[in-house]
Backbone as ProteinMPNN parsed JSONL, in Angstrom:
{"seq_chain_A": "MSKQQFPPGWDEERIKAVATYYETQSEEEALADLELALDAEDSRLMQVPNELVAAVRSLIEHFESLKASVTR", "coords_chain_A": {"N_chain_A": [[-34.132, -33.336, 28.881], [-34.06, -33.275, 31.411], [-32.204, -31.724, 34.082], [-29.484, -33.102, 36.215], [-30.417, -33.659, 39.528], [-29.601, -33.059, 42.593], [-28.486, -34.249, 45.955], [-29.016, -31.57, 49.672], [-26.007, -30.614, 49.772], [-24.548, -32.27, 48.207], [-22.42, -31.831, 44.769], [-21.43, -32.09, 41.313], [-19.603, -32.322, 41.41], [-18.477, -33.23, 43.718], [-19.572, -36.342, 43.422], [-18.474, -36.786, 41.776], [-15.658, -36.748, 43.429], [-16.086, -38.693, 44.865], [-16.83, -42.031, 43.571], [-14.668, -41.348, 42.484], [-12.907, -42.12, 44.212], [-14.169, -45.237, 45.066], [-13.57, -46.137, 43.109], [-11.268, -47.055, 42.671], [-10.164, -46.513, 45.383], [-7.556, -49.533, 46.714], [-7.61, -53.254, 47.707], [-7.369, -53.681, 50.177], [-7.675, -51.101, 51.705], [-10.499, -51.017, 50.923], [-11.347, -52.959, 52.465], [-10.447, -51.769, 55.563], [-12.288, -49.572, 55.169], [-14.604, -51.294, 55.411], [-14.501, -51.811, 57.272], [-14.356, -50.228, 59.448], [-16.141, -49.005, 59.162], [-18.216, -50.948, 60.327], [-17.241, -50.886, 62.629], [-18.087, -48.506, 63.952], [-19.224, -46.622, 66.678], [-21.686, -44.466, 65.648], [-24.054, -46.239, 64.207], [-25.277, -48.603, 62.455], [-25.007, -51.578, 60.414], [-27.034, -53.086, 58.591], [-28.802, -54.909, 56.783], [-31.596, -55.145, 54.296], [-34.2, -55.339, 53.396], [-34.535, -55.727, 49.741], [-37.42, -54.659, 48.954], [-38.018, -52.85, 51.082], [-36.274, -51.093, 50.692], [-36.038, -48.08, 49.268], [-38.428, -47.19, 50.848], [-36.541, -47.203, 53.618], [-34.562, -45.131, 52.958], [-36.299, -43.258, 52.023], [-36.993, -42.874, 54.693], [-35.023, -41.978, 56.265], [-33.943, -39.423, 55.087], [-35.386, -38.184, 55.687], [-34.981, -37.795, 58.622], [-32.645, -36.775, 58.573], [-33.104, -34.701, 57.899], [-34.892, -33.485, 59.756], [-33.284, -33.395, 61.63], [-31.285, -31.513, 60.726], [-32.954, -29.316, 60.663], [-33.268, -28.364, 63.2], [-31.119, -28.061, 64.253], [-30.617, -25.759, 63.534]], "CA_chain_A": [[-33.358, -34.5, 29.265], [-33.325, -32.7, 32.783], [-31.307, -31.232, 35.498], [-29.435, -33.325, 38.183], [-30.771, -33.298, 41.365], [-27.915, -34.16, 43.845], [-28.807, -33.94, 47.408], [-28.085, -31.243, 49.674], [-24.491, -30.294, 50.465], [-23.303, -32.58, 47.466], [-23.371, -31.497, 43.224], [-21.127, -32.783, 40.644], [-17.977, -32.302, 41.917], [-17.835, -34.339, 44.764], [-20.455, -37.242, 42.879], [-16.824, -38.288, 40.834], [-14.44, -37.773, 43.853], [-16.715, -40.005, 45.929], [-16.966, -42.462, 42.713], [-12.781, -42.13, 42.551], [-12.115, -43.461, 45.749], [-14.492, -46.516, 45.35], [-12.891, -47.431, 41.854], [-9.327, -46.389, 42.94], [-9.54, -47.853, 46.315], [-7.296, -51.311, 46.87], [-8.886, -53.838, 48.096], [-6.775, -53.543, 51.534], [-8.523, -49.361, 52.147], [-11.629, -50.777, 50.339], [-11.463, -54.229, 54.158], [-10.285, -51.024, 56.233], [-13.537, -48.486, 55.089], [-15.212, -52.201, 55.902], [-13.9, -52.444, 59.079], [-14.572, -48.686, 60.288], [-18.454, -49.068, 59.138], [-18.608, -52.201, 61.418], [-16.672, -50.544, 64.746], [-18.535, -46.596, 64.433], [-20.716, -46.43, 67.522], [-23.276, -43.872, 66.086], [-24.34, -46.572, 63.202], [-25.171, -49.688, 62.555], [-24.696, -52.344, 59.538], [-27.763, -53.922, 58.592], [-29.316, -56.192, 55.549], [-32.724, -55.311, 54.163], [-35.027, -56.728, 51.946], [-35.155, -55.24, 48.063], [-38.894, -53.853, 48.88], [-37.858, -51.871, 52.164], [-35.31, -49.825, 49.957], [-36.667, -47.077, 48.677], [-38.858, -46.646, 52.239], [-36.025, -46.991, 54.603], [-33.776, -44.276, 52.395], [-36.971, -41.785, 52.04], [-36.885, -42.511, 56.578], [-33.29, -41.383, 56.897], [-34.044, -38.78, 54.307], [-36.749, -37.633, 56.624], [-34.705, -38.534, 59.645], [-31.94, -36.134, 58.338], [-34.3, -33.401, 57.244], [-35.359, -33.405, 61.167], [-32.39, -33.287, 62.685], [-30.666, -30.326, 59.865], [-33.767, -28.345, 61.367], [-33.295, -28.975, 64.768], [-29.163, -27.518, 65.052], [-30.457, -24.258, 62.386]], "C_chain_A": [[-32.972, -33.056, 30.855], [-32.838, -32.296, 33.823], [-30.57, -32.151, 35.857], [-29.394, -32.599, 38.482], [-29.832, -33.463, 42.552], [-29.017, -33.522, 45.091], [-28.257, -33.047, 48.44], [-27.171, -31.173, 49.872], [-23.611, -31.082, 49.321], [-23.172, -32.231, 45.497], [-22.233, -32.249, 42.566], [-19.597, -33.341, 40.947], [-17.335, -33.722, 42.859], [-18.395, -35.635, 44.407], [-18.735, -38.447, 42.511], [-16.052, -37.868, 42.069], [-14.827, -38.463, 44.407], [-16.443, -41.571, 44.836], [-15.264, -42.899, 42.112], [-12.107, -42.56, 43.477], [-11.982, -44.571, 45.469], [-13.515, -46.935, 44.194], [-10.846, -47.33, 42.379], [-8.625, -47.312, 43.861], [-8.885, -50.02, 46.149], [-7.72, -52.143, 47.873], [-8.501, -53.816, 49.687], [-7.553, -52.096, 52.123], [-9.932, -50.248, 51.751], [-11.909, -52.725, 52.547], [-11.058, -52.902, 55.163], [-11.467, -50.171, 56.149], [-14.717, -49.416, 55.578], [-15.286, -52.116, 57.344], [-14.866, -51.007, 60.283], [-15.887, -48.556, 60.118], [-18.511, -50.057, 60.198], [-18.57, -51.774, 63.134], [-17.811, -49.179, 64.601], [-19.904, -46.848, 65.421], [-22.3, -45.691, 67.318], [-24.205, -44.545, 64.895], [-24.507, -47.754, 62.906], [-25.428, -50.631, 60.984], [-26.324, -53.466, 59.317], [-28.318, -53.985, 56.897], [-30.663, -55.634, 55.671], [-33.183, -54.828, 52.709], [-34.998, -55.271, 50.619], [-35.981, -54.012, 48.345], [-38.686, -52.928, 49.527], [-37.151, -50.664, 51.545], [-35.838, -48.501, 50.533], [-37.129, -45.927, 50.296], [-38.0, -46.579, 53.384], [-34.98, -45.647, 54.03], [-34.745, -42.995, 52.892], [-36.611, -41.447, 54.398], [-35.846, -41.722, 57.127], [-33.154, -40.238, 55.729], [-34.345, -38.297, 55.339], [-36.285, -37.305, 58.175], [-33.649, -37.299, 59.748], [-32.132, -34.501, 58.248], [-34.437, -32.304, 58.933], [-34.264, -32.472, 62.027], [-31.643, -31.738, 62.028], [-32.013, -29.173, 60.473], [-34.095, -28.001, 62.861], [-31.813, -28.054, 65.396], [-29.604, -26.387, 63.722], [-30.362, -23.127, 63.656]], "O_chain_A": [[-32.021, -32.311, 31.093], [-33.398, -32.849, 34.77], [-31.593, -32.766, 36.158], [-28.926, -31.471, 38.324], [-29.721, -34.47, 43.251], [-29.929, -32.696, 45.082], [-27.051, -33.249, 48.586], [-27.032, -32.133, 50.629], [-22.4, -30.886, 49.22], [-24.23, -32.556, 44.96], [-21.909, -33.221, 43.248], [-18.879, -34.324, 40.761], [-16.461, -34.586, 42.808], [-17.785, -36.484, 45.056], [-18.241, -39.561, 42.688], [-15.289, -38.828, 42.181], [-13.986, -39.291, 44.756], [-15.729, -42.37, 45.442], [-14.776, -43.923, 41.632], [-11.05, -43.182, 43.574], [-10.936, -45.217, 45.405], [-12.773, -47.912, 44.295], [-9.667, -47.632, 42.195], [-7.686, -48.107, 43.817], [-9.386, -51.08, 45.775], [-8.199, -51.672, 48.905], [-9.452, -53.948, 50.456], [-8.055, -52.264, 53.234], [-10.702, -50.025, 52.686], [-12.827, -52.962, 53.333], [-11.811, -53.19, 56.094], [-11.84, -49.911, 57.292], [-15.712, -48.885, 56.071], [-16.104, -52.37, 58.228], [-15.571, -50.973, 61.292], [-16.656, -48.018, 60.915], [-19.103, -49.59, 61.172], [-19.205, -52.016, 64.16], [-18.428, -49.079, 65.662], [-21.069, -47.128, 65.138], [-23.363, -45.836, 67.921], [-25.082, -43.812, 64.438], [-23.437, -48.291, 63.191], [-26.327, -50.076, 60.351], [-26.489, -54.502, 59.962], [-28.154, -53.108, 56.049], [-31.129, -55.518, 56.804], [-32.818, -54.316, 51.651], [-35.411, -54.121, 50.768], [-35.664, -52.836, 48.167], [-38.999, -51.863, 48.997], [-37.393, -49.49, 51.827], [-36.0, -48.043, 51.664], [-36.716, -44.849, 50.724], [-38.479, -45.937, 54.318], [-34.547, -45.057, 55.021], [-34.44, -42.094, 53.673], [-36.256, -40.481, 55.073], [-35.809, -41.02, 58.138], [-31.976, -40.144, 55.384], [-33.423, -37.903, 56.054], [-37.033, -36.664, 58.914], [-33.625, -36.718, 60.833], [-31.44, -33.512, 58.485], [-34.225, -31.117, 59.179], [-34.317, -31.442, 62.7], [-31.459, -30.842, 62.851], [-31.601, -28.028, 60.657], [-35.066, -27.46, 63.391], [-31.568, -27.594, 66.511], [-28.712, -26.25, 62.885], [-30.243, -21.928, 63.408]]}, "name": "protein", "num_of_chains": 1, "seq": "MSKQQFPPGWDEERIKAVATYYETQSEEEALADLELALDAEDSRLMQVPNELVAAVRSLIEHFESLKASVTR"}
């Protein structure tokens, strides 16, 4: 069995904390999170065809790595 790999800055504890946050969220809290996401000025929520999800994730990862290398 191979060791689990996490994105940079993430570990098992952080993954569990995020999962717990969403699993224990009330319906009102979930709606408030969604409303915040819809109102965010630095990002957009959009529908992506399933066939493009992997490519979009790869593009976002590439963008984030470029951004991180510029800020170092």
